[in-house]
Amino acid sequence: MIRLLIVDDHPLILEGTRALFQNEKEICISTQINPQKVLSQMAIEKYDVYLVDVNMSLIDGLTLAKKIRGYQPQAAIILYTGDDISNYYSFVLNQQVNGVLSKTASQKELIRMVYEVMDGNIVISKHFLEFVNHQLNHAQMKMNLSKKEQQLLRYLNQGYTNKQISESLFVAQRTVERYLQQLYSHLQVSGRDEAIKKMHQEKLLKSM
């Protein structure tokens, strides 16, 4: 029996996702609408697979996935998102999560991924293989940061708080948190201090 915890702060989406598994007798479903309660729930019962919405208000899915992995290193984690899934390929490549799936995926694809990650496998698409090939081809080259990532690094180096960054970029603070998590994954660092250190060590910004 696979114990699956679905985490999503949208009630209708949470129940809709749960319903997709209703005929799977080998999967025992639990749900959590409040991502802040996941760790306390894990203290009572650990799960085999965690299906985590990326865009949540109290804690974004990337931060929650990191907390789950810290509390339960062997946990199988799937990011579930309405965004372009290629934005999160680096998290799979760096083994921070076991898979990423679009909310537009079919019921069959969702169920298959749960079984596959439970078996220790990674379900990948052709686009993911292209992403990995790109990473390998550029492994020895200077890291090519997007304009957004360069701007984020400048803000970090200037000591901006997440709130100040959100005000400067005219986006929500939780969006900034997601941007930063993606930047840290790209740089393969754990936080802002390491990001700033790597920025200077590798001279990632030509103007600095």
PDB file of C-alpha atoms in Angstrom:
ATOM      1  CA  MET A   1       0.000   0.000   0.000  1.00  0.00           C
ATOM      2  CA  ILE A   2       1.372   3.393  -1.031  1.00  0.00           C
ATOM      3  CA  ARG A   3       0.704   6.211   1.425  1.00  0.00           C
ATOM      4  CA  LEU A   4       0.231   9.428  -0.542  1.00  0.00           C
ATOM      5  CA  LEU A   5      -0.161  12.924   0.911  1.00  0.00           C
ATOM      6  CA  ILE A   6      -1.593  15.575  -1.406  1.00  0.00           C
ATOM      7  CA  VAL A   7      -0.825  19.163  -0.370  1.00  0.00           C
ATOM      8  CA  ASP A   8      -2.755  21.994  -2.041  1.00  0.00           C
ATOM      9  CA  ASP A   9      -4.261  25.139  -0.527  1.00  0.00           C
ATOM     10  CA  HIS A  10      -7.104  25.302  -3.075  1.00  0.00           C
ATOM     11  CA  PRO A  11     -10.018  23.188  -1.725  1.00  0.00           C
ATOM     12  CA  LEU A  12     -11.589  22.372  -5.096  1.00  0.00           C
ATOM     13  CA  ILE A  13      -8.277  21.403  -6.700  1.00  0.00           C
ATOM     14  CA  LEU A  14      -7.340  19.361  -3.632  1.00  0.00           C
ATOM     15  CA  GLU A  15     -10.561  17.366  -3.728  1.00  0.00           C
ATOM     16  CA  GLY A  16     -10.411  17.055  -7.507  1.00  0.00           C
ATOM     17  CA  THR A  17      -6.898  15.624  -7.329  1.00  0.00           C
ATOM     18  CA  ARG A  18      -7.949  13.248  -4.575  1.00  0.00           C
ATOM     19  CA  ALA A  19     -10.852  12.015  -6.703  1.00  0.00           C
ATOM     20  CA  LEU A  20      -8.431  10.995  -9.472  1.00  0.00           C
ATOM     21  CA  PHE A  21      -7.108   8.244  -7.188  1.00  0.00           C
ATOM     22  CA  GLN A  22     -10.470   6.942  -5.943  1.00  0.00           C
ATOM     23  CA  ASN A  23     -10.250   3.682  -7.904  1.00  0.00           C
ATOM     24  CA  GLU A  24      -6.625   2.968  -6.969  1.00  0.00           C
ATOM     25  CA  LYS A  25      -6.870   0.336  -4.249  1.00  0.00           C
ATOM     26  CA  GLU A  26      -3.080   0.265  -3.768  1.00  0.00           C
ATOM     27  CA  ILE A  27      -2.878   3.966  -2.907  1.00  0.00           C
ATOM     28  CA  CYS A  28      -4.049   5.296   0.470  1.00  0.00           C
ATOM     29  CA  ILE A  29      -4.807   9.021   0.144  1.00  0.00           C
ATOM     30  CA  SER A  30      -4.422  11.736   2.767  1.00  0.00           C
ATOM     31  CA  THR A  31      -4.770  15.462   2.095  1.00  0.00           C
ATOM     32  CA  GLN A  32      -3.577  18.682   3.692  1.00  0.00           C
ATOM     33  CA  ILE A  33      -4.906  22.115   2.748  1.00  0.00           C
ATOM     34  CA  ASN A  34      -2.551  24.013   5.077  1.00  0.00           C
ATOM     35  CA  PRO A  35       1.104  23.524   4.059  1.00  0.00           C
ATOM     36  CA  GLN A  36       2.246  24.832   7.447  1.00  0.00           C
ATOM     37  CA  LYS A  37       0.737  21.741   9.090  1.00  0.00           C
ATOM     38  CA  VAL A  38       2.524  19.178   6.922  1.00  0.00           C
ATOM     39  CA  LEU A  39       5.529  18.638   9.186  1.00  0.00           C
ATOM     40  CA  SER A  40       3.361  18.230  12.287  1.00  0.00           C
ATOM     41  CA  GLN A  41       1.225  15.772  10.323  1.00  0.00           C
ATOM     42  CA  MET A  42       4.390  13.896   9.350  1.00  0.00           C
ATOM     43  CA  ALA A  43       5.318  13.630  13.021  1.00  0.00           C
ATOM     44  CA  ILE A  44       2.199  11.495  13.434  1.00  0.00           C
ATOM     45  CA  GLU A  45       2.425   9.581  10.173  1.00  0.00           C
ATOM     46  CA  LYS A  46       5.087   9.577   7.475  1.00  0.00           C
ATOM     47  CA  TYR A  47       4.063   9.059   3.865  1.00  0.00           C
ATOM     48  CA  ASP A  48       5.732   7.325   0.948  1.00  0.00           C
ATOM     49  CA  VAL A  49       4.923   9.954  -1.675  1.00  0.00           C
ATOM     50  CA  TYR A  50       4.166  13.679  -1.369  1.00  0.00           C
ATOM     51  CA  LEU A  51       2.286  15.440  -4.175  1.00  0.00           C
ATOM     52  CA  VAL A  52       2.947  19.124  -3.542  1.00  0.00           C
ATOM     53  CA  ASP A  53       1.376  22.139  -5.244  1.00  0.00           C
ATOM     54  CA  VAL A  54       4.063  24.675  -6.160  1.00  0.00           C
ATOM     55  CA  ASN A  55       2.044  27.880  -5.804  1.00  0.00           C
ATOM     56  CA  MET A  56       0.681  28.074  -2.271  1.00  0.00           C
ATOM     57  CA  SER A  57       0.216  31.209  -0.200  1.00  0.00           C
ATOM     58  CA  LEU A  58       1.446  30.249   3.277  1.00  0.00           C
ATOM     59  CA  ILE A  59       4.486  28.259   2.139  1.00  0.00           C
ATOM     60  CA  ASP A  60       5.415  27.793  -1.508  1.00  0.00           C
ATOM     61  CA  GLY A  61       5.812  24.222  -2.704  1.00  0.00           C
ATOM     62  CA  LEU A  62       9.559  24.493  -3.300  1.00  0.00           C
ATOM     63  CA  THR A  63      10.199  25.544   0.289  1.00  0.00           C
ATOM     64  CA  LEU A  64       7.865  22.850   1.592  1.00  0.00           C
ATOM     65  CA  ALA A  65       9.582  20.184  -0.516  1.00  0.00           C
ATOM     66  CA  LYS A  66      12.905  21.182   1.025  1.00  0.00           C
ATOM     67  CA  LYS A  67      11.411  20.929   4.527  1.00  0.00           C
ATOM     68  CA  ILE A  68       9.893  17.516   3.775  1.00  0.00           C
ATOM     69  CA  ARG A  69      13.202  16.216   2.422  1.00  0.00           C
ATOM     70  CA  GLY A  70      15.011  17.550   5.495  1.00  0.00           C
ATOM     71  CA  TYR A  71      12.566  15.828   7.838  1.00  0.00           C
ATOM     72  CA  GLN A  72      12.267  12.629   5.783  1.00  0.00           C
ATOM     73  CA  PRO A  73      15.310  12.221   3.493  1.00  0.00           C
ATOM     74  CA  GLN A  74      13.908   9.170   1.698  1.00  0.00           C
ATOM     75  CA  ALA A  75      10.591  10.817   0.860  1.00  0.00           C
ATOM     76  CA  ALA A  76       9.450  10.717  -2.767  1.00  0.00           C
ATOM     77  CA  ILE A  77       8.301  14.220  -3.718  1.00  0.00           C
ATOM     78  CA  ILE A  78       6.380  15.277  -6.825  1.00  0.00           C
ATOM     79  CA  LEU A  79       5.911  18.960  -7.650  1.00  0.00           C
ATOM     80  CA  TYR A  80       2.426  19.593  -9.066  1.00  0.00           C
ATOM     81  CA  THR A  81       2.082  22.861 -10.929  1.00  0.00           C
ATOM     82  CA  GLY A  82       0.075  24.940 -13.331  1.00  0.00           C
ATOM     83  CA  ASP A  83       3.291  26.627 -14.489  1.00  0.00           C
ATOM     84  CA  ASP A  84       5.601  25.543 -17.293  1.00  0.00           C
ATOM     85  CA  ILE A  85       7.176  22.410 -15.784  1.00  0.00           C
ATOM     86  CA  SER A  86      10.511  23.145 -17.471  1.00  0.00           C
ATOM     87  CA  ASN A  87      10.981  25.870 -14.843  1.00  0.00           C
ATOM     88  CA  TYR A  88      11.457  23.097 -12.289  1.00  0.00           C
ATOM     89  CA  TYR A  89      13.611  20.589 -14.180  1.00  0.00           C
ATOM     90  CA  SER A  90      16.681  21.729 -12.255  1.00  0.00           C
ATOM     91  CA  PHE A  91      15.070  20.535  -9.008  1.00  0.00           C
ATOM     92  CA  VAL A  92      14.757  17.032 -10.491  1.00  0.00           C
ATOM     93  CA  LEU A  93      18.280  17.132 -11.910  1.00  0.00           C
ATOM     94  CA  ASN A  94      19.677  18.177  -8.514  1.00  0.00           C
ATOM     95  CA  GLN A  95      17.636  15.415  -6.827  1.00  0.00           C
ATOM     96  CA  GLN A  96      15.709  17.879  -4.681  1.00  0.00           C
ATOM     97  CA  VAL A  97      12.465  16.297  -5.879  1.00  0.00           C
ATOM     98  CA  ASN A  98      11.639  13.043  -7.651  1.00  0.00           C
ATOM     99  CA  GLY A  99       9.425  14.456 -10.353  1.00  0.00           C
ATOM    100  CA  VAL A 100       7.418  17.407 -11.636  1.00  0.00           C
ATOM    101  CA  LEU A 101       4.004  17.163 -13.256  1.00  0.00           C
ATOM    102  CA  SER A 102       1.655  19.656 -14.867  1.00  0.00           C
ATOM    103  CA  LYS A 103      -1.857  19.998 -13.486  1.00  0.00           C
ATOM    104  CA  THR A 104      -3.026  19.534 -17.071  1.00  0.00           C
ATOM    105  CA  ALA A 105      -1.587  16.002 -17.104  1.00  0.00           C
ATOM    106  CA  SER A 106      -4.012  13.119 -17.530  1.00  0.00           C
ATOM    107  CA  GLN A 107      -5.218  10.928 -14.688  1.00  0.00           C
ATOM    108  CA  LYS A 108      -3.185   8.071 -16.148  1.00  0.00           C
ATOM    109  CA  GLU A 109       0.005  10.158 -16.163  1.00  0.00           C
ATOM    110  CA  LEU A 110      -0.528  11.275 -12.564  1.00  0.00           C
ATOM    111  CA  ILE A 111      -1.142   7.775 -11.243  1.00  0.00           C
ATOM    112  CA  ARG A 112       1.775   6.395 -13.237  1.00  0.00           C
ATOM    113  CA  MET A 113       4.153   8.960 -11.777  1.00  0.00           C
ATOM    114  CA  VAL A 114       3.127   8.077  -8.213  1.00  0.00           C
ATOM    115  CA  TYR A 115       3.877   4.386  -8.832  1.00  0.00           C
ATOM    116  CA  GLU A 116       7.139   5.171 -10.620  1.00  0.00           C
ATOM    117  CA  VAL A 117       8.605   7.459  -7.956  1.00  0.00           C
ATOM    118  CA  MET A 118       7.548   4.936  -5.320  1.00  0.00           C
ATOM    119  CA  ASP A 119       9.720   2.404  -7.161  1.00  0.00           C
ATOM    120  CA  GLY A 120      12.635   4.833  -7.132  1.00  0.00           C
ATOM    121  CA  ASN A 121      12.250   5.803 -10.774  1.00  0.00           C
ATOM    122  CA  ILE A 122      12.029   9.197 -12.423  1.00  0.00           C
ATOM    123  CA  VAL A 123       9.444   9.759 -15.154  1.00  0.00           C
ATOM    124  CA  ILE A 124      10.948  12.131 -17.686  1.00  0.00           C
ATOM    125  CA  SER A 125       9.855  13.687 -20.949  1.00  0.00           C
ATOM    126  CA  LYS A 126      11.730  14.367 -24.149  1.00  0.00           C
ATOM    127  CA  HIS A 127      11.981  18.015 -23.097  1.00  0.00           C
ATOM    128  CA  PHE A 128      13.680  17.002 -19.844  1.00  0.00           C
ATOM    129  CA  LEU A 129      16.291  15.018 -21.788  1.00  0.00           C
ATOM    130  CA  GLU A 130      16.931  18.110 -23.893  1.00  0.00           C
ATOM    131  CA  PHE A 131      17.335  20.114 -20.691  1.00  0.00           C
ATOM    132  CA  VAL A 132      19.867  17.610 -19.288  1.00  0.00           C
ATOM    133  CA  ASN A 133      21.786  17.573 -22.564  1.00  0.00           C
ATOM    134  CA  HIS A 134      21.948  21.366 -22.473  1.00  0.00           C
ATOM    135  CA  GLN A 135      23.265  21.270 -18.903  1.00  0.00           C
ATOM    136  CA  LEU A 136      25.972  18.738 -19.790  1.00  0.00           C
ATOM    137  CA  ASN A 137      27.078  20.663 -22.874  1.00  0.00           C
ATOM    138  CA  HIS A 138      27.532  23.801 -20.799  1.00  0.00           C
ATOM    139  CA  ALA A 139      28.955  22.220 -17.646  1.00  0.00           C
ATOM    140  CA  GLN A 140      32.432  23.653 -18.298  1.00  0.00           C
ATOM    141  CA  MET A 141      31.213  27.039 -19.462  1.00  0.00           C
ATOM    142  CA  LYS A 142      30.588  30.105 -17.386  1.00  0.00           C
ATOM    143  CA  MET A 143      27.086  30.033 -16.012  1.00  0.00           C
ATOM    144  CA  ASN A 144      24.691  31.954 -18.214  1.00  0.00           C
ATOM    145  CA  LEU A 145      22.225  33.770 -15.998  1.00  0.00           C
ATOM    146  CA  SER A 146      18.972  35.248 -17.262  1.00  0.00           C
ATOM    147  CA  LYS A 147      18.372  38.973 -16.851  1.00  0.00           C
ATOM    148  CA  LYS A 148      15.941  38.217 -14.050  1.00  0.00           C
ATOM    149  CA  GLU A 149      18.502  36.066 -12.214  1.00  0.00           C
ATOM    150  CA  GLN A 150      21.191  38.714 -12.635  1.00  0.00           C
ATOM    151  CA  GLN A 151      18.854  41.339 -11.207  1.00  0.00           C
ATOM    152  CA  LEU A 152      17.999  39.076  -8.263  1.00  0.00           C
ATOM    153  CA  LEU A 153      21.709  38.579  -7.543  1.00  0.00           C
ATOM    154  CA  ARG A 154      22.240  42.331  -7.565  1.00  0.00           C
ATOM    155  CA  TYR A 155      19.405  42.795  -5.106  1.00  0.00           C
ATOM    156  CA  LEU A 156      20.814  40.065  -2.849  1.00  0.00           C
ATOM    157  CA  ASN A 157      24.272  41.590  -2.994  1.00  0.00           C
ATOM    158  CA  GLN A 158      22.807  44.971  -2.029  1.00  0.00           C
ATOM    159  CA  GLY A 159      21.140  43.414   1.003  1.00  0.00           C
ATOM    160  CA  TYR A 160      17.549  43.729  -0.200  1.00  0.00           C
ATOM    161  CA  THR A 161      14.924  41.840   1.790  1.00  0.00           C
ATOM    162  CA  ASN A 162      12.342  39.703  -0.031  1.00  0.00           C
ATOM    163  CA  LYS A 163       9.788  42.440   0.579  1.00  0.00           C
ATOM    164  CA  GLN A 164      12.051  45.088  -0.971  1.00  0.00           C
ATOM    165  CA  ILE A 165      12.680  42.859  -3.980  1.00  0.00           C
ATOM    166  CA  SER A 166       8.949  42.301  -4.447  1.00  0.00           C
ATOM    167  CA  GLU A 167       8.359  46.063  -4.364  1.00  0.00           C
ATOM    168  CA  SER A 168      11.140  46.660  -6.883  1.00  0.00           C
ATOM    169  CA  LEU A 169       9.895  43.985  -9.284  1.00  0.00           C
ATOM    170  CA  PHE A 170       6.203  44.788  -8.706  1.00  0.00           C
ATOM    171  CA  VAL A 171       5.356  41.171  -7.901  1.00  0.00           C
ATOM    172  CA  ALA A 172       3.995  39.369  -4.836  1.00  0.00           C
ATOM    173  CA  GLN A 173       6.450  38.419  -2.111  1.00  0.00           C
ATOM    174  CA  ARG A 174       5.664  34.714  -2.534  1.00  0.00           C
ATOM    175  CA  THR A 175       6.555  35.082  -6.226  1.00  0.00           C
ATOM    176  CA  VAL A 176       9.936  36.486  -5.185  1.00  0.00           C
ATOM    177  CA  GLU A 177      10.421  33.510  -2.861  1.00  0.00           C
ATOM    178  CA  ARG A 178       9.765  31.184  -5.792  1.00  0.00           C
ATOM    179  CA  TYR A 179      12.167  33.128  -8.011  1.00  0.00           C
ATOM    180  CA  LEU A 180      14.867  32.861  -5.352  1.00  0.00           C
ATOM    181  CA  GLN A 181      14.336  29.123  -4.887  1.00  0.00           C
ATOM    182  CA  GLN A 182      14.751  28.681  -8.645  1.00  0.00           C
ATOM    183  CA  LEU A 183      17.900  30.848  -8.587  1.00  0.00           C
ATOM    184  CA  TYR A 184      19.404  28.857  -5.702  1.00  0.00           C
ATOM    185  CA  SER A 185      18.678  25.612  -7.510  1.00  0.00           C
ATOM    186  CA  HIS A 186      20.302  26.967 -10.675  1.00  0.00           C
ATOM    187  CA  LEU A 187      23.397  28.017  -8.727  1.00  0.00           C
ATOM    188  CA  GLN A 188      23.298  24.790  -6.682  1.00  0.00           C
ATOM    189  CA  VAL A 189      23.427  26.685  -3.385  1.00  0.00           C
ATOM    190  CA  SER A 190      21.246  26.506  -0.293  1.00  0.00           C
ATOM    191  CA  GLY A 191      20.532  30.188   0.328  1.00  0.00           C
ATOM    192  CA  ARG A 192      21.327  33.835  -0.273  1.00  0.00           C
ATOM    193  CA  ASP A 193      24.696  33.881   1.523  1.00  0.00           C
ATOM    194  CA  GLU A 194      26.019  31.029  -0.600  1.00  0.00           C
ATOM    195  CA  ALA A 195      24.548  32.624  -3.720  1.00  0.00           C
ATOM    196  CA  ILE A 196      26.371  35.897  -3.049  1.00  0.00           C
ATOM    197  CA  LYS A 197      29.593  34.022  -2.313  1.00  0.00           C
ATOM    198  CA  LYS A 198      29.349  32.049  -5.548  1.00  0.00           C
ATOM    199  CA  MET A 199      28.500  35.197  -7.474  1.00  0.00           C
ATOM    200  CA  HIS A 200      31.798  36.779  -6.419  1.00  0.00           C
ATOM    201  CA  GLN A 201      33.874  33.603  -6.718  1.00  0.00           C
ATOM    202  CA  GLU A 202      32.745  32.903 -10.280  1.00  0.00           C
ATOM    203  CA  LYS A 203      32.291  36.549 -11.279  1.00  0.00           C
ATOM    204  CA  LEU A 204      28.762  35.888 -12.485  1.00  0.00           C
ATOM    205  CA  LEU A 205      27.995  39.570 -12.956  1.00  0.00           C
ATOM    206  CA  LYS A 206      30.390  41.339 -15.304  1.00  0.00           C
ATOM    207  CA  SER A 207      29.558  44.727 -13.872  1.00  0.00           C
ATOM    208  CA  MET A 208      30.671  43.737 -10.381  1.00  0.00           C
TER     209      MET A 208
END
